[in-house]
mmCIF file of C-alpha atoms in Angstrom:
data_model
loop_
_atom_site.group_PDB
_atom_site.id
_atom_site.type_symbol
_atom_site.label_atom_id
_atom_site.label_comp_id
_atom_site.label_asym_id
_atom_site.label_seq_id
_atom_site.Cartn_x
_atom_site.Cartn_y
_atom_site.Cartn_z
ATOM 1 C CA MET A 1 16.678 19.552 1.219
ATOM 2 C CA GLU A 2 14.185 20.316 3.968
ATOM 3 C CA ILE A 3 10.390 20.063 3.219
ATOM 4 C CA THR A 4 8.669 23.385 3.923
ATOM 5 C CA LYS A 5 5.178 24.761 3.594
ATOM 6 C CA LYS A 6 5.877 25.648 -0.026
ATOM 7 C CA ASP A 7 5.955 21.948 -0.899
ATOM 8 C CA LEU A 8 2.187 21.763 0.368
ATOM 9 C CA ILE A 9 -0.904 22.563 -1.035
ATOM 10 C CA ARG A 10 -2.609 25.525 1.163
ATOM 11 C CA TYR A 11 -5.058 23.723 3.530
ATOM 12 C CA GLN A 12 -7.606 26.571 2.431
ATOM 13 C CA GLU A 13 -7.417 25.427 -1.214
ATOM 14 C CA ARG A 14 -7.916 21.791 -0.221
ATOM 15 C CA LYS A 15 -10.501 20.098 -2.490
ATOM 16 C CA PHE A 16 -11.807 16.400 -2.057
ATOM 17 C CA PRO A 17 -10.380 14.745 -5.383
ATOM 18 C CA LYS A 18 -12.797 12.881 -7.762
ATOM 19 C CA ASN A 19 -9.876 11.281 -9.501
ATOM 20 C CA ILE A 20 -6.172 10.476 -8.435
ATOM 21 C CA ASN A 21 -3.487 10.370 -11.166
ATOM 22 C CA PHE A 22 -0.463 8.286 -10.257
ATOM 23 C CA HIS A 23 2.367 7.263 -12.681
ATOM 24 C CA PRO A 24 4.549 4.172 -12.822
ATOM 25 C CA ILE A 25 7.904 4.856 -11.066
ATOM 26 C CA GLY A 26 9.220 1.287 -12.403
ATOM 27 C CA VAL A 27 8.463 -2.061 -13.464
ATOM 28 C CA ILE A 28 8.747 -5.485 -12.024
ATOM 29 C CA HIS A 29 10.718 -8.187 -13.961
ATOM 30 C CA SER A 30 9.525 -11.493 -12.661
ATOM 31 C CA PRO A 31 9.718 -15.322 -13.760
ATOM 32 C CA PHE A 32 5.879 -15.271 -13.928
ATOM 33 C CA THR A 33 5.048 -14.490 -17.591
ATOM 34 C CA ASN A 34 1.412 -15.611 -17.478
ATOM 35 C CA LEU A 35 -1.217 -15.495 -14.988
ATOM 36 C CA LYS A 36 -1.303 -19.230 -14.295
ATOM 37 C CA GLY A 37 0.930 -20.579 -11.422
ATOM 38 C CA ILE A 38 1.712 -17.368 -9.561
ATOM 39 C CA PRO A 39 2.017 -17.690 -5.855
ATOM 40 C CA ILE A 40 -0.802 -15.898 -4.305
ATOM 41 C CA GLN A 41 1.281 -14.256 -1.586
ATOM 42 C CA PRO A 42 5.231 -13.401 -1.282
ATOM 43 C CA SER A 43 5.339 -15.495 1.859
ATOM 44 C CA PHE A 44 4.536 -18.566 -0.041
ATOM 45 C CA SER A 45 7.181 -17.603 -2.766
ATOM 46 C CA ASP A 46 10.876 -18.040 -3.287
ATOM 47 C CA ALA A 47 10.870 -16.752 -6.795
ATOM 48 C CA LYS A 48 13.648 -14.005 -7.524
ATOM 49 C CA GLY A 49 13.337 -11.152 -9.771
ATOM 50 C CA LYS A 50 13.922 -7.445 -10.208
ATOM 51 C CA ILE A 51 12.169 -4.101 -9.417
ATOM 52 C CA GLU A 52 13.583 -1.722 -11.911
ATOM 53 C CA ILE A 53 13.207 1.913 -11.017
ATOM 54 C CA PHE A 54 13.151 4.311 -14.036
ATOM 55 C CA LYS A 55 16.314 6.352 -14.302
ATOM 56 C CA GLN A 56 14.672 9.634 -13.359
ATOM 57 C CA TYR A 57 13.956 8.264 -9.876
ATOM 58 C CA GLN A 58 17.219 6.507 -9.250
ATOM 59 C CA ALA A 59 18.349 9.268 -6.622
ATOM 60 C CA GLY A 60 15.331 8.276 -4.421
ATOM 61 C CA LEU A 61 16.898 4.746 -3.916
ATOM 62 C CA LYS A 62 19.671 6.069 -1.629
ATOM 63 C CA ASP A 63 19.649 4.495 1.759
ATOM 64 C CA LEU A 64 17.169 1.601 0.953
ATOM 65 C CA GLU A 65 19.873 -0.951 0.708
ATOM 66 C CA GLY A 66 20.310 -1.070 4.648
ATOM 67 C CA PHE A 67 16.822 -2.549 4.880
ATOM 68 C CA SER A 68 15.938 -6.256 4.702
ATOM 69 C CA HIS A 69 12.602 -5.838 2.809
ATOM 70 C CA VAL A 70 10.724 -3.477 0.781
ATOM 71 C CA ILE A 71 6.975 -2.828 0.668
ATOM 72 C CA CYS A 72 6.245 -2.875 -2.846
ATOM 73 C CA LEU A 73 2.868 -1.178 -4.080
ATOM 74 C CA TYR A 74 1.953 -2.022 -7.856
ATOM 75 C CA PHE A 75 -0.856 -1.732 -10.235
ATOM 76 C CA PHE A 76 -2.871 -4.897 -11.218
ATOM 77 C CA ASP A 77 -2.938 -3.545 -14.807
ATOM 78 C CA LEU A 78 -4.800 -6.640 -16.239
ATOM 79 C CA VAL A 79 -7.921 -6.000 -14.091
ATOM 80 C CA LYS A 80 -10.882 -4.709 -16.016
ATOM 81 C CA MET A 81 -13.142 -2.117 -14.456
ATOM 82 C CA PRO A 82 -15.767 -2.075 -12.767
ATOM 83 C CA VAL A 83 -15.011 -5.228 -10.506
ATOM 84 C CA PRO A 84 -17.590 -6.989 -8.444
ATOM 85 C CA LEU A 85 -17.731 -5.911 -4.706
ATOM 86 C CA GLN A 86 -18.289 -9.581 -3.702
ATOM 87 C CA SER A 87 -16.651 -12.748 -5.271
ATOM 88 C CA LYS A 88 -14.781 -15.821 -4.500
ATOM 89 C CA PRO A 89 -11.157 -15.126 -3.464
ATOM 90 C CA PHE A 90 -8.231 -17.690 -4.003
ATOM 91 C CA LEU A 91 -8.553 -19.279 -0.345
ATOM 92 C CA THR A 92 -12.405 -20.180 -0.110
ATOM 93 C CA ASP A 93 -15.164 -21.146 -2.175
ATOM 94 C CA GLU A 94 -17.490 -18.653 -0.427
ATOM 95 C CA ILE A 95 -18.294 -15.119 -1.597
ATOM 96 C CA LYS A 96 -16.411 -12.553 0.209
ATOM 97 C CA GLY A 97 -16.529 -8.794 0.364
ATOM 98 C CA VAL A 98 -13.524 -7.298 -1.539
ATOM 99 C CA PHE A 99 -12.287 -5.224 1.590
ATOM 100 C CA GLY A 100 -12.270 -8.399 3.502
ATOM 101 C CA THR A 101 -10.036 -10.013 0.930
ATOM 102 C CA ARG A 102 -6.720 -9.607 -0.800
ATOM 103 C CA THR A 103 -7.828 -10.308 -4.211
ATOM 104 C CA PRO A 104 -6.449 -8.261 -6.976
ATOM 105 C CA PHE A 105 -9.968 -7.392 -8.283
ATOM 106 C CA ARG A 106 -10.258 -4.115 -6.352
ATOM 107 C CA PRO A 107 -12.070 -1.005 -6.930
ATOM 108 C CA ASN A 108 -8.509 0.398 -7.096
ATOM 109 C CA PRO A 109 -6.537 -2.588 -8.247
ATOM 110 C CA ILE A 110 -3.349 -1.920 -5.911
ATOM 111 C CA GLY A 111 -0.993 -4.781 -5.113
ATOM 112 C CA LEU A 112 1.158 -4.864 -1.827
ATOM 113 C CA SER A 113 3.936 -7.287 -1.503
ATOM 114 C CA ILE A 114 6.670 -7.432 0.995
ATOM 115 C CA LEU A 115 9.711 -8.464 -0.657
ATOM 116 C CA GLU A 116 13.238 -9.615 0.607
ATOM 117 C CA ILE A 117 15.874 -7.269 -0.705
ATOM 118 C CA ILE A 118 18.797 -9.295 -2.266
ATOM 119 C CA ASN A 119 20.843 -6.310 -3.317
ATOM 120 C CA ILE A 120 20.504 -2.889 -5.119
ATOM 121 C CA HIS A 121 22.608 -1.973 -8.140
ATOM 122 C CA THR A 122 22.060 1.414 -9.854
ATOM 123 C CA THR A 123 18.362 1.293 -10.577
ATOM 124 C CA ILE A 124 17.674 -2.311 -10.046
ATOM 125 C CA ILE A 125 16.444 -3.870 -6.816
ATOM 126 C CA ASN A 126 17.068 -7.589 -6.851
ATOM 127 C CA VAL A 127 14.353 -9.158 -4.718
ATOM 128 C CA ASN A 128 13.123 -12.531 -3.362
ATOM 129 C CA ASN A 129 9.668 -13.860 -2.775
ATOM 130 C CA LEU A 130 7.904 -12.668 -5.775
ATOM 131 C CA ASP A 131 4.243 -13.191 -6.374
ATOM 132 C CA ILE A 132 3.796 -10.627 -9.248
ATOM 133 C CA LEU A 133 3.282 -10.909 -12.826
ATOM 134 C CA ASP A 134 6.241 -9.923 -15.135
ATOM 135 C CA LYS A 135 6.047 -6.348 -16.517
ATOM 136 C CA THR A 136 3.756 -5.113 -13.677
ATOM 137 C CA PRO A 137 3.967 -1.365 -13.003
ATOM 138 C CA THR A 138 5.253 -0.436 -9.670
ATOM 139 C CA ILE A 139 3.986 2.884 -8.025
ATOM 140 C CA ASP A 140 5.803 2.995 -4.702
ATOM 141 C CA ILE A 141 8.642 1.370 -2.607
ATOM 142 C CA LYS A 142 8.636 1.935 1.058
ATOM 143 C CA PRO A 143 11.210 0.341 3.431
ATOM 144 C CA TYR A 144 9.560 -2.436 5.605
ATOM 145 C CA VAL A 145 10.084 -1.807 9.396
ATOM 146 C CA PRO A 146 8.659 -4.051 11.898
ATOM 147 C CA ARG A 147 8.143 -1.372 14.526
ATOM 148 C CA PHE A 148 5.967 0.477 12.144
ATOM 149 C CA ASP A 149 4.176 -2.431 10.211
ATOM 150 C CA HIS A 150 3.903 -5.473 12.483
ATOM 151 C CA ARG A 151 0.863 -6.186 14.774
ATOM 152 C CA GLU A 152 0.625 -9.145 16.890
ATOM 153 C CA THR A 153 -2.692 -10.882 16.272
ATOM 154 C CA ASP A 154 -4.601 -13.927 15.508
ATOM 155 C CA LYS A 155 -7.812 -12.395 14.601
ATOM 156 C CA ILE A 156 -7.853 -13.021 10.861
ATOM 157 C CA GLY A 157 -11.504 -13.424 10.129
ATOM 158 C CA TRP A 158 -12.540 -16.070 7.615
ATOM 159 C CA LEU A 159 -8.893 -16.745 6.679
ATOM 160 C CA LYS A 160 -8.650 -18.700 10.019
ATOM 161 C CA GLY A 161 -7.886 -22.331 8.934
ATOM 162 C CA ASN A 162 -8.026 -21.364 5.302
ATOM 163 C CA ILE A 163 -4.423 -20.196 4.926
ATOM 164 C CA ARG A 164 -2.410 -22.517 2.739
ATOM 165 C CA LYS A 165 0.229 -22.406 0.062
ATOM 166 C CA LYS A 166 -1.433 -21.729 -3.515
ATOM 167 C CA THR A 167 -0.842 -20.538 -6.801
ATOM 168 C CA SER A 168 -3.067 -18.702 -9.204
ATOM 169 C CA MET B 1 -19.678 -14.328 -8.380
ATOM 170 C CA GLU B 2 -16.729 -16.068 -9.795
ATOM 171 C CA ILE B 3 -13.893 -14.002 -11.485
ATOM 172 C CA THR B 4 -13.264 -15.403 -14.948
ATOM 173 C CA LYS B 5 -11.175 -14.542 -17.975
ATOM 174 C CA LYS B 6 -13.810 -12.095 -19.028
ATOM 175 C CA ASP B 7 -12.734 -9.845 -16.052
ATOM 176 C CA LEU B 8 -9.217 -9.530 -17.357
ATOM 177 C CA ILE B 9 -7.686 -7.390 -20.116
ATOM 178 C CA ARG B 10 -6.323 -9.809 -22.681
ATOM 179 C CA TYR B 11 -2.558 -10.332 -22.181
ATOM 180 C CA GLN B 12 -1.933 -9.696 -25.876
ATOM 181 C CA GLU B 13 -3.566 -6.240 -25.473
ATOM 182 C CA ARG B 14 -1.478 -5.295 -22.355
ATOM 183 C CA LYS B 15 0.309 -1.940 -22.569
ATOM 184 C CA PHE B 16 2.492 -0.503 -20.167
ATOM 185 C CA PRO B 17 0.518 2.577 -18.720
ATOM 186 C CA LYS B 18 1.941 6.237 -18.706
ATOM 187 C CA ASN B 19 -0.792 7.173 -16.126
ATOM 188 C CA ILE B 20 -2.749 5.128 -13.524
ATOM 189 C CA ASN B 21 -6.112 6.687 -12.516
ATOM 190 C CA PHE B 22 -7.610 5.814 -9.339
ATOM 191 C CA HIS B 23 -10.536 7.413 -7.394
ATOM 192 C CA PRO B 24 -11.184 7.775 -3.554
ATOM 193 C CA ILE B 25 -13.412 4.852 -2.247
ATOM 194 C CA GLY B 26 -13.944 6.619 1.080
ATOM 195 C CA VAL B 27 -12.580 9.406 3.411
ATOM 196 C CA ILE B 28 -10.970 9.323 6.830
ATOM 197 C CA HIS B 29 -12.330 11.192 9.558
ATOM 198 C CA SER B 30 -9.814 11.894 12.277
ATOM 199 C CA PRO B 31 -9.030 14.171 15.258
ATOM 200 C CA PHE B 32 -6.107 15.704 13.523
ATOM 201 C CA THR B 33 -7.660 18.707 11.522
ATOM 202 C CA ASN B 34 -4.258 20.359 10.687
ATOM 203 C CA LEU B 35 -0.790 19.168 9.871
ATOM 204 C CA LYS B 36 0.970 19.974 13.158
ATOM 205 C CA GLY B 37 0.868 17.256 15.921
ATOM 206 C CA ILE B 38 -0.127 14.348 13.979
ATOM 207 C CA PRO B 39 1.735 11.104 15.196
ATOM 208 C CA ILE B 40 4.326 10.013 12.452
ATOM 209 C CA GLN B 41 3.216 6.316 12.409
ATOM 210 C CA PRO B 42 0.034 4.461 13.628
ATOM 211 C CA SER B 43 2.095 2.452 16.050
ATOM 212 C CA PHE B 44 2.675 5.823 18.000
ATOM 213 C CA SER B 45 -0.894 6.753 18.055
ATOM 214 C CA ASP B 46 -3.979 5.907 20.262
ATOM 215 C CA ALA B 47 -6.233 8.405 18.359
ATOM 216 C CA LYS B 48 -9.653 7.062 17.384
ATOM 217 C CA GLY B 49 -11.770 7.884 14.248
ATOM 218 C CA LYS B 50 -13.506 6.540 11.236
ATOM 219 C CA ILE B 51 -12.972 5.376 7.713
ATOM 220 C CA GLU B 52 -16.136 6.154 5.719
ATOM 221 C CA ILE B 53 -16.506 3.977 2.940
ATOM 222 C CA PHE B 54 -18.775 5.643 0.142
ATOM 223 C CA LYS B 55 -22.189 3.997 -0.105
ATOM 224 C CA GLN B 56 -21.723 2.508 -3.531
ATOM 225 C CA TYR B 57 -18.703 0.335 -2.074
ATOM 226 C CA GLN B 58 -20.735 -0.805 1.059
ATOM 227 C CA ALA B 59 -21.041 -4.352 -0.169
ATOM 228 C CA GLY B 60 -17.350 -4.770 -0.356
ATOM 229 C CA LEU B 61 -16.946 -4.323 3.482
ATOM 230 C CA LYS B 62 -18.603 -7.848 4.091
ATOM 231 C CA ASP B 63 -16.451 -10.229 5.962
ATOM 232 C CA LEU B 64 -13.868 -7.518 6.929
ATOM 233 C CA GLU B 65 -15.235 -7.298 10.622
ATOM 234 C CA GLY B 66 -13.538 -10.665 11.622
ATOM 235 C CA PHE B 67 -10.122 -9.071 11.268
ATOM 236 C CA SER B 68 -8.356 -7.143 14.035
ATOM 237 C CA HIS B 69 -6.518 -4.655 11.795
ATOM 238 C CA VAL B 70 -6.954 -3.221 8.210
ATOM 239 C CA ILE B 71 -4.239 -2.035 5.866
ATOM 240 C CA CYS B 72 -5.468 1.324 4.888
ATOM 241 C CA LEU B 73 -3.984 2.950 1.836
ATOM 242 C CA TYR B 74 -4.656 6.645 1.236
ATOM 243 C CA PHE B 75 -3.591 9.689 -0.819
ATOM 244 C CA PHE B 76 -1.542 12.451 0.564
ATOM 245 C CA ASP B 77 -3.705 15.014 -0.985
ATOM 246 C CA LEU B 78 -1.858 18.064 0.275
ATOM 247 C CA VAL B 79 1.656 17.095 -1.510
ATOM 248 C CA LYS B 80 2.538 19.301 -4.112
ATOM 249 C CA MET B 81 4.128 17.762 -7.302
ATOM 250 C CA PRO B 82 6.936 17.271 -8.048
ATOM 251 C CA VAL B 83 8.633 16.155 -4.828
ATOM 252 C CA PRO B 84 12.416 16.100 -4.136
ATOM 253 C CA LEU B 85 13.995 12.601 -4.474
ATOM 254 C CA GLN B 86 16.092 13.170 -1.434
ATOM 255 C CA SER B 87 15.163 15.184 1.611
ATOM 256 C CA LYS B 88 15.190 15.012 5.387
ATOM 257 C CA PRO B 89 12.391 12.621 6.963
ATOM 258 C CA PHE B 90 11.068 13.186 10.238
ATOM 259 C CA LEU B 91 13.379 10.756 12.228
ATOM 260 C CA THR B 92 16.841 12.097 11.322
ATOM 261 C CA ASP B 93 18.657 15.381 10.312
ATOM 262 C CA GLU B 94 20.303 13.724 7.382
ATOM 263 C CA ILE B 95 19.180 13.693 3.676
ATOM 264 C CA LYS B 96 17.883 10.329 2.766
ATOM 265 C CA GLY B 97 16.300 8.876 -0.610
ATOM 266 C CA VAL B 98 12.694 8.929 -0.793
ATOM 267 C CA PHE B 99 12.286 5.014 -1.141
ATOM 268 C CA GLY B 100 14.517 4.525 1.901
ATOM 269 C CA THR B 101 12.026 6.630 4.070
ATOM 270 C CA ARG B 102 8.367 6.691 4.930
ATOM 271 C CA THR B 103 7.918 10.311 4.144
ATOM 272 C CA PRO B 104 4.603 11.485 2.781
ATOM 273 C CA PHE B 105 6.610 13.442 -0.115
ATOM 274 C CA ARG B 106 6.820 10.651 -2.514
ATOM 275 C CA PRO B 107 6.606 10.517 -6.396
ATOM 276 C CA ASN B 108 3.224 8.822 -5.968
ATOM 277 C CA PRO B 109 2.034 10.202 -2.408
ATOM 278 C CA ILE B 110 0.396 7.040 -1.032
ATOM 279 C CA GLY B 111 0.166 6.570 2.790
ATOM 280 C CA LEU B 112 -0.019 3.051 4.305
ATOM 281 C CA SER B 113 -1.318 2.694 7.929
ATOM 282 C CA ILE B 114 -2.213 -0.425 9.701
ATOM 283 C CA LEU B 115 -5.203 0.550 11.886
ATOM 284 C CA GLU B 116 -7.002 -1.490 14.636
ATOM 285 C CA ILE B 117 -10.599 -2.018 13.786
ATOM 286 C CA ILE B 118 -12.890 -1.333 16.675
ATOM 287 C CA ASN B 119 -16.081 -2.227 15.034
ATOM 288 C CA ILE B 120 -17.873 -1.664 11.617
ATOM 289 C CA HIS B 121 -21.423 -0.167 11.271
ATOM 290 C CA THR B 122 -22.927 -0.028 7.675
ATOM 291 C CA THR B 123 -20.347 2.269 5.758
ATOM 292 C CA ILE B 124 -18.251 3.297 8.656
ATOM 293 C CA ILE B 125 -15.219 1.406 10.208
ATOM 294 C CA ASN B 126 -14.333 2.653 13.422
ATOM 295 C CA VAL B 127 -10.493 2.557 13.809
ATOM 296 C CA ASN B 128 -7.662 3.073 16.521
ATOM 297 C CA ASN B 129 -4.154 4.218 16.132
ATOM 298 C CA LEU B 130 -4.759 7.019 13.456
ATOM 299 C CA ASP B 131 -1.873 8.929 12.137
ATOM 300 C CA ILE B 132 -3.852 10.521 9.301
ATOM 301 C CA LEU B 133 -5.002 14.073 8.645
ATOM 302 C CA ASP B 134 -8.852 14.488 8.700
ATOM 303 C CA LYS B 135 -10.599 14.452 5.470
ATOM 304 C CA THR B 136 -7.842 12.369 3.614
ATOM 305 C CA PRO B 137 -9.270 10.183 0.755
ATOM 306 C CA THR B 138 -8.854 6.500 1.036
ATOM 307 C CA ILE B 139 -7.970 4.396 -1.985
ATOM 308 C CA ASP B 140 -7.954 0.868 -0.578
ATOM 309 C CA ILE B 141 -8.712 -1.198 2.337
ATOM 310 C CA LYS B 142 -7.091 -4.658 2.891
ATOM 311 C CA PRO B 143 -7.478 -7.026 5.876
ATOM 312 C CA TYR B 144 -4.176 -7.352 7.635
ATOM 313 C CA VAL B 145 -2.914 -10.942 8.043
ATOM 314 C CA PRO B 146 0.369 -11.459 9.843
ATOM 315 C CA ARG B 147 1.068 -14.708 7.775
ATOM 316 C CA PHE B 148 1.169 -12.483 4.900
ATOM 317 C CA ASP B 149 2.413 -9.304 6.148
ATOM 318 C CA HIS B 150 4.861 -9.978 8.880
ATOM 319 C CA ARG B 151 8.662 -10.360 8.407
ATOM 320 C CA GLU B 152 10.947 -11.186 11.084
ATOM 321 C CA THR B 153 13.760 -8.603 10.717
ATOM 322 C CA ASP B 154 16.138 -6.165 12.700
ATOM 323 C CA LYS B 155 17.905 -4.874 9.464
ATOM 324 C CA ILE B 156 16.151 -1.535 9.357
ATOM 325 C CA GLY B 157 18.909 0.607 7.825
ATOM 326 C CA TRP B 158 19.437 4.248 9.019
ATOM 327 C CA LEU B 159 16.249 3.888 11.118
ATOM 328 C CA LYS B 160 18.231 1.582 13.700
ATOM 329 C CA GLY B 161 18.578 3.691 16.778
ATOM 330 C CA ASN B 162 16.477 6.494 15.348
ATOM 331 C CA ILE B 163 12.919 5.346 15.878
ATOM 332 C CA ARG B 164 11.208 7.291 18.539
ATOM 333 C CA LYS B 165 7.596 8.511 19.173
ATOM 334 C CA LYS B 166 7.278 11.677 17.327
ATOM 335 C CA THR B 167 4.585 14.049 15.792
ATOM 336 C CA SER B 168 4.539 16.178 12.627
#
């Protein structure tokens, strides 16, 4: 179907939201069943597992299999609110601002992992490079597209010289 | 401060959520004040604007300025629920599954844009490459780090041969 104006809230009725309500579209099945020993980034992991998309969203998976990687957005459901705005992230002993780090302890605890697609069967995306706790709720899946998502840069702030393979 | 066990929900008390509640951490100020003519990706845009982080989150911006780009997550607040699971995205006339596209019309309408940081003053991140509607609520800001976020690939499914500069 074609998206038309009726699929949009009228601009005149737009109101800045206080709360935003999302719902899990699936669940991640991972070998990491507790919080110790999880790789801190997908690029440091060769752990395999599955993203299970709930049955009612299965039609949305059409055409994903042609891509090499998915951008998986998920909810760090074990994070207690409120979080500190400054704390020590994994890769340094210094206190950093939350928006200058990739810590899970964020005001909206959303995780982002780019995972290699092994294959897709019905509602299951088999993936590689997992850095996510087992049973974590997924909230979105997008195809990874270098022309959209890659930037050439070596300006990486406090991470310069601090990136190394590490687990939680 | 250091994150400790007390900042986590106990694993034994974990329950899979039905709903996930987030709240805006800021608002995007963009030259695009209506839905026509917005570049469909940041990599096709040289529009400048601001991410305003709300005052209460300002301390979280510490250490972000050293990075060249932010990953900005935001809420497509004009999208009406429910969305179709298959529809025609911007870059083809064929019907595609939502998780195989980057359409805003998603079950959880979360946008992801990688934006160049021009500079940061108090609560304002001045950015380049905007592809976002004015007054859009931001839900997270993460530093872009190629070692974490880049994958070398040319396997881009139906987008192969279909990527071109386009506006909404």
